[in-house]
């Protein structure tokens, strides 16, 4: 497939949470009050960093073992997999996907997390991989636990895995969170509900995938990620018009 | 009906523990790969960019993660070994962040006009639902700043200066300070790129 060299599509901000979402309290002082300034993508916005496979260690996508000290991580063993595509359905190959999460009890290995649930000595909670030539990725981990946070009294986050993906353009950069099918905490969560559209929220829910379960080892969840599309170059817009 | 396409995956906040995944050392995770992502190695004039991100009450955002994306010293992206990208975090006690990099070259705009030299920044943090995109320009480039097509697209002329860093004198490496105001009187310009 020849490289597509056109512009990255405008972001459909209606699919995303607005900056100011007061039921998620921290957003109140961390949201701009003025409108974003729209610019067309230039050479810098249409390009992005290229990460080489040499960046990765052999266990980078195996969170059950990549922090192991004297055993494997404790919890519900799962495989999370899917395809990174753009809005036109084209696979996004060789792009860096990074993930992080709490352990099975909802405790993060972070100096600022003081939740009373214990750390798991064999679980770090960080992983990464590059998508393959067809845009596919997978990692192995334990299902994270919910955890309480200081928002409204004691809100509880649903079980979730944070993820970060680059695409091939800095304009495609995306950080978001994956939730698990059937979790009753999802509709109660002020962070989930920063996304105005219910259908958009549902696109953050990974689906149980029994077909890819590893028998007597791990359940599987399927989660596809869609990045902004890159248009074909039909005509260049000229300031003086055509 | 218009043609239907897939819809972009919605953004969510990076949260307070973003460092676990994106800068494990900052989270206190000593094992795993220890990359110095805040140092961009490449040919050209070495510079330092440092700054602070302030919320709407003027309080430093101490859990922010900042990513930088820039051209090489000749104004090219993805040419040679220069990655062009870096990542750093605000210090948990002060909120200060910094990059060591090289001065970017001039990148032509879409119509061929030169853009003033700049780096692009993306800000992720707890309370930020979708990352904020901005640019940092260099104060010495006065003529280029006046002609920059992106700066000129900002209708409110007075807001353009929020994208120009301050030169810090007395350092061995040319150093630029860039204070980002997320909200309020001197709110930094953020772009929908």
Short mmCIF file of C-alpha atoms in Angstrom, two decimals:
data_model
loop_
_atom_site.label_atom_id
_atom_site.label_comp_id
_atom_site.label_asym_id
_atom_site.label_seq_id
_atom_site.Cartn_x
_atom_site.Cartn_y
_atom_site.Cartn_z
CA UNK A 1 0.00 0.00 0.00
CA UNK A 2 1.53 3.35 -0.99
CA UNK A 3 1.90 5.89 1.80
CA UNK A 4 -0.99 8.31 2.20
CA UNK A 5 0.43 11.80 2.38
CA UNK A 6 -2.64 13.97 2.76
CA UNK A 7 -3.76 15.95 5.79
CA UNK A 8 -5.00 14.50 9.04
CA UNK A 9 -8.78 15.02 9.28
CA UNK A 10 -10.14 17.64 11.59
CA UNK A 11 -10.88 16.21 15.03
CA UNK A 12 -14.59 15.72 15.66
CA UNK A 13 -14.61 17.31 19.11
CA UNK A 14 -18.19 16.14 19.63
CA UNK A 15 -16.81 12.63 20.12
CA UNK A 16 -14.60 13.83 22.94
CA UNK A 17 -15.22 15.28 26.38
CA UNK A 18 -15.23 19.08 26.51
CA UNK A 19 -12.50 20.61 28.67
CA UNK A 20 -14.88 21.97 31.32
CA UNK A 21 -16.86 19.18 33.00
CA UNK A 22 -17.60 20.37 36.56
CA UNK A 23 -18.84 17.01 37.87
CA UNK A 24 -15.21 15.92 37.36
CA UNK A 25 -13.99 18.57 39.78
CA UNK A 26 -10.34 18.86 38.79
CA UNK A 27 -11.38 19.96 35.30
CA UNK A 28 -12.85 23.20 36.67
CA UNK A 29 -9.50 24.99 37.07
CA UNK A 30 -7.69 22.99 34.40
CA UNK A 31 -9.88 23.87 31.41
CA UNK A 32 -9.26 26.81 29.09
CA UNK A 33 -12.06 29.39 29.05
CA UNK A 34 -11.25 30.64 25.58
CA UNK A 35 -11.97 28.75 22.39
CA UNK A 36 -9.25 26.66 20.79
CA UNK A 37 -7.69 28.32 17.75
CA UNK A 38 -8.19 26.15 14.68
CA UNK A 39 -5.22 25.74 12.39
CA UNK A 40 -4.83 23.54 9.39
CA UNK A 41 -2.23 20.84 9.85
CA UNK A 42 1.25 21.79 8.71
CA UNK A 43 4.24 19.55 8.09
CA UNK A 44 4.78 19.21 11.84
CA UNK A 45 1.19 18.30 12.66
CA UNK A 46 1.02 15.76 9.81
CA UNK A 47 4.20 13.99 10.97
CA UNK A 48 5.00 12.32 14.26
CA UNK A 49 7.76 10.44 16.05
CA UNK A 50 8.82 7.03 14.76
CA UNK A 51 9.60 4.49 17.49
CA UNK A 52 11.84 1.56 16.58
CA UNK A 53 11.28 -2.04 17.70
CA UNK A 54 14.66 -1.83 19.47
CA UNK A 55 12.91 0.38 22.05
CA UNK A 56 11.01 -2.61 23.41
CA UNK A 57 12.11 -5.22 25.90
CA UNK A 58 10.90 -8.82 25.54
CA UNK A 59 8.38 -8.58 28.42
CA UNK A 60 7.18 -5.04 27.77
CA UNK A 61 3.68 -6.24 26.80
CA UNK A 62 3.43 -8.86 29.57
CA UNK A 63 2.39 -7.11 32.79
CA UNK A 64 2.01 -10.45 34.57
CA UNK A 65 5.75 -11.00 34.32
CA UNK A 66 7.49 -7.71 33.56
CA UNK A 67 7.75 -6.69 37.23
CA UNK A 68 7.97 -10.21 38.66
CA UNK A 69 10.21 -10.61 41.71
CA UNK A 70 9.42 -14.03 43.18
CA UNK A 71 6.26 -14.99 41.31
CA UNK A 72 3.65 -13.72 38.90
CA UNK A 73 1.15 -10.92 39.45
CA UNK A 74 -1.96 -11.87 41.44
CA UNK A 75 -5.37 -11.37 39.86
CA UNK A 76 -7.71 -12.29 37.06
CA UNK A 77 -5.39 -13.11 34.17
CA UNK A 78 -6.48 -11.48 30.91
CA UNK A 79 -5.27 -10.80 27.41
CA UNK A 80 -6.26 -7.46 25.93
CA UNK A 81 -5.97 -7.24 22.18
CA UNK A 82 -7.32 -5.35 19.21
CA UNK A 83 -6.52 -3.33 16.15
CA UNK A 84 -5.47 0.29 15.82
CA UNK A 85 -7.16 1.80 12.77
CA UNK A 86 -7.90 5.25 11.43
CA UNK A 87 -11.33 6.71 10.73
CA UNK A 88 -11.18 5.30 7.20
CA UNK A 89 -10.65 1.79 8.57
CA UNK A 90 -7.00 1.69 7.51
CA UNK A 91 -4.74 -0.21 9.90
CA UNK A 92 -2.15 1.88 11.75
CA UNK A 93 0.97 -0.33 11.77
CA UNK A 94 4.15 0.04 13.84
CA UNK A 95 2.76 2.60 16.23
CA UNK A 96 3.58 2.77 19.93
CA UNK A 97 0.83 1.79 22.37
CA UNK A 98 1.54 2.33 26.07
CA UNK A 99 -0.69 1.15 28.92
CA UNK A 100 -0.80 1.60 32.69
CA UNK A 101 -3.16 0.43 35.40
CA UNK A 102 -3.75 -0.39 39.07
CA UNK A 103 -3.25 -3.90 40.40
CA UNK A 104 -6.03 -6.40 41.10
CA UNK A 105 -6.92 -4.54 44.32
CA UNK A 106 -7.12 -1.10 42.74
CA UNK A 107 -3.73 0.09 44.05
CA UNK A 108 -1.33 1.93 41.77
CA UNK A 109 2.43 1.60 42.02
CA UNK A 110 2.95 5.35 42.19
CA UNK A 111 4.56 7.44 44.90
CA UNK A 112 1.41 9.57 45.17
CA UNK A 113 -1.11 6.72 45.59
CA UNK A 114 -1.90 6.17 49.28
CA UNK A 115 -5.00 3.94 48.97
CA UNK A 116 -4.98 1.33 51.74
CA UNK A 117 -5.22 -1.68 49.40
CA UNK A 118 -1.77 -3.31 49.22
CA UNK A 119 0.76 -3.25 46.42
CA UNK A 120 1.43 -6.55 44.67
CA UNK A 121 5.21 -7.16 44.88
CA UNK A 122 5.10 -8.82 41.47
CA UNK A 123 3.07 -6.18 39.64
CA UNK A 124 4.30 -2.85 38.25
CA UNK A 125 1.33 -1.91 36.08
CA UNK A 126 3.13 -0.53 33.03
CA UNK A 127 3.42 -2.02 29.56
CA UNK A 128 3.86 -1.12 25.91
CA UNK A 129 4.04 -2.59 22.44
CA UNK A 130 4.19 -1.63 18.79
CA UNK A 131 1.29 -2.58 16.55
CA UNK A 132 2.17 -5.13 13.87
CA UNK A 133 2.00 -4.63 10.11
CA UNK A 134 -1.81 -5.01 10.22
CA UNK A 135 -2.26 -2.65 13.16
CA UNK A 136 -2.83 -5.43 15.70
CA UNK A 137 -1.62 -5.32 19.28
CA UNK A 138 -1.94 -7.46 22.39
CA UNK A 139 -0.76 -7.49 25.96
CA UNK A 140 -1.22 -9.75 28.95
CA UNK A 141 -2.09 -8.45 32.39
CA UNK A 142 -4.37 -8.90 35.39
CA UNK A 143 -7.73 -7.20 35.45
CA UNK A 144 -7.37 -4.02 37.52
CA UNK A 145 -9.60 -3.44 40.55
CA UNK A 146 -11.85 -0.41 41.02
CA UNK A 147 -10.58 2.25 43.38
CA UNK A 148 -12.00 5.19 45.32
CA UNK A 149 -10.99 8.79 44.64
CA UNK A 150 -11.69 12.17 46.14
CA UNK A 151 -14.25 13.74 43.88
CA UNK A 152 -17.81 13.58 45.24
CA UNK A 153 -17.37 12.09 48.69
CA UNK A 154 -16.10 8.73 47.63
CA UNK A 155 -16.53 8.14 43.93
CA UNK A 156 -15.18 4.84 42.62
CA UNK A 157 -13.48 4.44 39.28
CA UNK A 158 -14.60 1.45 37.23
CA UNK A 159 -11.90 -1.10 36.49
CA UNK A 160 -9.89 0.57 33.74
CA UNK A 161 -6.63 0.48 31.83
CA UNK A 162 -5.13 3.77 30.70
CA UNK A 163 -3.68 3.79 27.20
CA UNK A 164 -1.65 6.14 25.05
CA UNK A 165 -1.20 5.84 21.29
CA UNK A 166 0.73 7.93 18.78
CA UNK A 167 -0.39 7.08 15.27
CA UNK A 168 1.83 8.47 12.54
CA UNK A 169 1.11 12.16 13.08
CA UNK A 170 1.36 14.31 16.19
CA UNK A 171 -2.22 15.38 15.39
CA UNK A 172 -3.34 11.76 15.94
CA UNK A 173 -1.97 11.63 19.47
CA UNK A 174 -4.50 10.10 21.86
CA UNK A 175 -4.62 9.22 25.55
CA UNK A 176 -7.70 7.52 26.91
CA UNK A 177 -9.01 4.71 29.12
CA UNK A 178 -10.36 1.23 28.44
CA UNK A 179 -13.26 -0.13 30.53
CA UNK A 180 -14.62 -3.67 30.85
CA UNK A 181 -17.92 -4.95 29.52
CA UNK A 182 -20.63 -5.28 32.15
CA UNK A 183 -18.99 -3.20 34.89
CA UNK A 184 -21.85 -1.51 36.81
CA UNK A 185 -19.52 1.32 37.90
CA UNK A 186 -19.15 2.59 34.31
CA UNK A 187 -22.40 4.63 34.14
CA UNK A 188 -21.73 6.08 37.62
CA UNK A 189 -18.27 7.43 36.84
CA UNK A 190 -17.86 11.22 36.51
CA UNK A 191 -14.78 10.71 34.31
CA UNK A 192 -16.58 8.35 31.91
CA UNK A 193 -19.47 10.80 31.89
CA UNK A 194 -17.28 13.69 30.76
CA UNK A 195 -18.00 12.22 27.30
CA UNK A 196 -21.39 13.66 26.37
CA UNK A 197 -22.49 10.97 23.91
CA UNK A 198 -23.50 7.54 25.25
CA UNK A 199 -22.50 5.79 22.03
CA UNK A 200 -19.03 7.36 22.26
CA UNK A 201 -18.69 6.17 25.87
CA UNK A 202 -19.55 2.65 24.80
CA UNK A 203 -16.66 2.71 22.36
CA UNK A 204 -14.31 2.74 25.38
CA UNK A 205 -15.69 -0.59 26.64
CA UNK A 206 -13.61 -3.69 25.85
CA UNK A 207 -15.71 -6.75 24.97
CA UNK A 208 -15.28 -10.18 26.46
CA UNK A 209 -13.71 -12.31 23.72
CA UNK A 210 -14.08 -15.99 24.57
CA UNK A 211 -12.71 -16.95 21.15
CA UNK A 212 -9.28 -15.66 22.10
CA UNK A 213 -9.24 -16.95 25.67
CA UNK A 214 -6.19 -19.08 26.50
CA UNK A 215 -7.67 -22.25 28.05
CA UNK A 216 -6.86 -22.71 31.73
CA UNK A 217 -4.76 -19.54 31.64
CA UNK A 218 -6.34 -16.22 30.70
CA UNK A 219 -9.62 -14.65 29.59
CA UNK A 220 -9.49 -12.29 26.63
CA UNK A 221 -10.93 -8.85 25.93
CA UNK A 222 -11.10 -7.19 22.53
CA UNK A 223 -10.56 -3.45 22.22
CA UNK A 224 -10.10 -1.62 18.92
CA UNK A 225 -8.70 1.90 18.84
CA UNK A 226 -9.64 4.43 16.15
CA UNK A 227 -7.35 7.37 15.38
CA UNK A 228 -8.00 10.36 13.16
CA UNK A 229 -7.90 9.58 9.46
CA UNK A 230 -5.52 10.92 6.87
CA UNK A 231 -7.17 12.18 3.71
CA UNK A 232 -5.91 11.49 0.26
CA UNK A 233 -4.45 14.55 -1.40
CA UNK A 234 -6.91 15.53 -4.09
CA UNK A 235 -6.18 19.24 -4.25
CA UNK A 236 -4.08 21.53 -2.11
CA UNK A 237 -5.92 24.50 -0.70
CA UNK A 238 -4.30 27.67 -1.98
CA UNK A 239 -4.68 30.97 -0.16
CA UNK A 240 -5.62 32.71 -3.41
CA UNK A 241 -8.19 30.03 -4.27
CA UNK A 242 -8.20 27.63 -7.21
CA UNK B 1 -27.16 10.53 4.38
CA UNK B 2 -23.51 11.56 4.32
CA UNK B 3 -20.87 8.87 4.07
CA UNK B 4 -20.25 7.18 7.42
CA UNK B 5 -16.73 6.64 8.73
CA UNK B 6 -15.40 5.12 11.89
CA UNK B 7 -15.38 7.57 14.78
CA UNK B 8 -12.24 8.47 16.67
CA UNK B 9 -11.86 6.78 20.05
CA UNK B 10 -12.86 9.37 22.67
CA UNK B 11 -10.16 10.90 24.85
CA UNK B 12 -10.07 10.56 28.62
CA UNK B 13 -7.85 12.25 31.17
CA UNK B 14 -4.37 10.84 31.69
CA UNK B 15 -5.12 10.96 35.42
CA UNK B 16 -2.78 11.61 38.35
CA UNK B 17 -0.74 8.44 37.81
CA UNK B 18 0.03 9.01 34.13
CA UNK B 19 3.72 8.65 35.00
CA UNK B 20 3.37 4.91 35.67
CA UNK B 21 2.88 4.25 32.00
CA UNK B 22 4.62 7.17 30.36
CA UNK B 23 7.50 8.03 32.75
CA UNK B 24 7.83 5.09 35.16
CA UNK B 25 10.87 6.57 36.89
CA UNK B 26 8.82 9.59 37.98
CA UNK B 27 6.20 7.24 39.47
CA UNK B 28 8.90 5.55 41.50
CA UNK B 29 9.09 2.41 39.37
CA UNK B 30 12.79 1.69 39.26
CA UNK B 31 12.79 -1.40 37.09
CA UNK B 32 11.94 -1.57 33.42
CA UNK B 33 13.37 0.66 30.78
CA UNK B 34 14.73 3.99 31.98
CA UNK B 35 14.59 6.40 29.11
CA UNK B 36 15.72 10.00 29.38
CA UNK B 37 12.93 11.21 27.17
CA UNK B 38 13.44 14.84 28.22
CA UNK B 39 16.77 14.93 26.38
CA UNK B 40 16.58 15.12 22.59
CA UNK B 41 19.89 14.23 21.00
CA UNK B 42 20.74 15.66 17.63
CA UNK B 43 22.98 17.90 15.57
CA UNK B 44 22.56 21.63 16.06
CA UNK B 45 22.64 24.31 18.72
CA UNK B 46 21.88 22.90 22.14
CA UNK B 47 19.16 24.74 24.04
CA UNK B 48 17.14 24.25 27.20
CA UNK B 49 13.40 24.82 27.50
CA UNK B 50 11.92 25.03 30.98
CA UNK B 51 8.57 26.02 32.28
CA UNK B 52 5.61 25.81 34.52
CA UNK B 53 1.93 25.10 33.92
CA UNK B 54 -0.53 27.12 36.01
CA UNK B 55 -4.21 26.37 36.62
CA UNK B 56 -7.01 28.94 36.72
CA UNK B 57 -6.07 29.95 40.28
CA UNK B 58 -2.38 30.45 39.46
CA UNK B 59 -1.42 27.21 41.19
CA UNK B 60 1.23 25.02 39.50
CA UNK B 61 -0.03 21.83 37.87
CA UNK B 62 2.38 19.46 39.60
CA UNK B 63 1.22 16.22 38.01
CA UNK B 64 1.34 17.33 34.36
CA UNK B 65 3.05 15.39 31.63
CA UNK B 66 4.44 17.42 28.73
CA UNK B 67 5.39 16.15 25.29
CA UNK B 68 7.46 18.08 22.79
CA UNK B 69 7.57 17.64 19.01
CA UNK B 70 9.86 19.63 16.77
CA UNK B 71 11.83 19.73 13.53
CA UNK B 72 15.56 19.12 13.41
CA UNK B 73 18.04 21.98 13.01
CA UNK B 74 17.40 22.02 9.25
CA UNK B 75 13.64 22.19 9.61
CA UNK B 76 12.96 18.54 8.77
CA UNK B 77 10.81 15.93 10.49
CA UNK B 78 11.86 12.27 10.62
CA UNK B 79 15.10 12.87 8.74
CA UNK B 80 18.13 10.94 9.98
CA UNK B 81 18.44 9.88 13.61
CA UNK B 82 16.80 12.87 15.28
CA UNK B 83 13.63 11.59 16.98
CA UNK B 84 12.22 15.10 17.31
CA UNK B 85 10.05 14.07 20.23
CA UNK B 86 10.47 14.23 23.97
CA UNK B 87 8.50 13.74 27.14
CA UNK B 88 8.89 15.13 30.64
CA UNK B 89 6.85 15.64 33.78
CA UNK B 90 6.33 18.50 36.17
CA UNK B 91 8.20 18.08 39.46
CA UNK B 92 5.78 16.92 42.16
CA UNK B 93 7.04 19.57 44.62
CA UNK B 94 7.33 22.65 42.37
CA UNK B 95 5.67 21.88 39.05
CA UNK B 96 8.82 22.84 37.11
CA UNK B 97 9.54 20.89 33.91
CA UNK B 98 12.38 21.07 31.37
CA UNK B 99 13.71 19.70 28.09
CA UNK B 100 17.22 19.69 26.73
CA UNK B 101 17.06 19.80 22.96
CA UNK B 102 18.38 21.55 19.88
CA UNK B 103 17.12 24.72 18.30
CA UNK B 104 14.65 23.73 15.56
CA UNK B 105 15.08 25.01 12.02
CA UNK B 106 12.52 26.79 9.89
CA UNK B 107 9.64 24.63 8.63
CA UNK B 108 7.65 25.91 5.65
CA UNK B 109 3.93 26.37 6.13
CA UNK B 110 1.42 24.70 3.80
CA UNK B 111 1.77 27.41 1.17
CA UNK B 112 5.57 27.53 1.35
CA UNK B 113 5.82 30.63 3.55
CA UNK B 114 8.37 30.14 6.35
CA UNK B 115 7.04 29.58 9.85
CA UNK B 116 8.94 31.08 12.75
CA UNK B 117 11.02 28.49 14.58
CA UNK B 118 8.93 26.72 17.18
CA UNK B 119 8.34 23.54 19.13
CA UNK B 120 4.91 21.96 19.52
CA UNK B 121 3.80 20.92 22.99
CA UNK B 122 1.03 18.62 24.19
CA UNK B 123 -0.10 18.71 27.84
CA UNK B 124 -1.69 15.78 29.62
CA UNK B 125 -2.82 15.77 33.27
CA UNK B 126 -5.44 14.95 35.83
CA UNK B 127 -8.39 17.25 35.13
CA UNK B 128 -7.50 17.66 31.45
CA UNK B 129 -10.03 15.57 29.52
CA UNK B 130 -8.35 15.91 26.15
CA UNK B 131 -4.75 17.02 25.85
CA UNK B 132 -3.96 20.65 25.13
CA UNK B 133 -1.90 21.52 22.05
CA UNK B 134 0.19 24.64 21.97
CA UNK B 135 3.41 26.00 20.43
CA UNK B 136 6.45 27.72 21.91
CA UNK B 137 8.27 30.33 19.82
CA UNK B 138 11.63 32.03 20.42
CA UNK B 139 11.74 35.73 21.44
CA UNK B 140 14.80 36.63 19.31
CA UNK B 141 13.00 35.78 16.06
CA UNK B 142 11.13 39.09 15.95
CA UNK B 143 10.79 39.48 12.18
CA UNK B 144 9.83 35.83 11.73
CA UNK B 145 7.29 36.03 14.55
CA UNK B 146 5.64 39.01 12.89
CA UNK B 147 5.33 37.03 9.66
CA UNK B 148 4.44 33.62 11.08
CA UNK B 149 1.28 32.33 9.37
CA UNK B 150 0.02 30.46 12.45
CA UNK B 151 0.54 33.39 14.85
CA UNK B 152 -1.11 35.69 12.33
CA UNK B 153 -4.16 33.42 12.28
CA UNK B 154 -4.80 34.37 15.94
CA UNK B 155 -7.30 37.20 15.58
CA UNK B 156 -6.63 38.60 19.07
CA UNK B 157 -3.21 40.14 18.48
CA UNK B 158 -2.56 40.53 22.20
CA UNK B 159 -2.84 36.78 22.74
CA UNK B 160 0.00 35.94 20.34
CA UNK B 161 2.62 36.82 22.94
CA UNK B 162 1.41 33.95 25.15
CA UNK B 163 3.25 31.62 22.75
CA UNK B 164 6.61 33.39 22.91
CA UNK B 165 9.09 32.16 25.53
CA UNK B 166 11.30 34.38 27.67
CA UNK B 167 15.08 34.09 27.32
CA UNK B 168 16.71 33.30 30.67
CA UNK B 169 20.02 35.17 30.94
CA UNK B 170 23.18 33.92 32.59
CA UNK B 171 23.02 30.25 31.63
CA UNK B 172 25.77 28.38 29.80
CA UNK B 173 23.21 26.88 27.42
CA UNK B 174 20.64 29.20 25.77
CA UNK B 175 17.62 28.74 28.00
CA UNK B 176 13.98 29.61 27.39
CA UNK B 177 11.23 29.83 29.97
CA UNK B 178 7.68 29.10 28.91
CA UNK B 179 4.89 29.53 31.44
CA UNK B 180 1.59 28.05 30.31
CA UNK B 181 -1.61 29.48 31.79
CA UNK B 182 -4.39 26.96 31.26
CA UNK B 183 -7.13 29.38 32.25
CA UNK B 184 -7.66 33.03 33.07
CA UNK B 185 -6.44 36.51 32.23
CA UNK B 186 -3.27 35.57 30.32
CA UNK B 187 -4.60 32.25 29.08
CA UNK B 188 -2.16 30.56 26.71
CA UNK B 189 -3.39 29.99 23.16
CA UNK B 190 -4.30 26.35 22.59
CA UNK B 191 -4.82 24.98 19.11
CA UNK B 192 -7.30 22.64 17.50
CA UNK B 193 -4.77 21.14 15.10
#
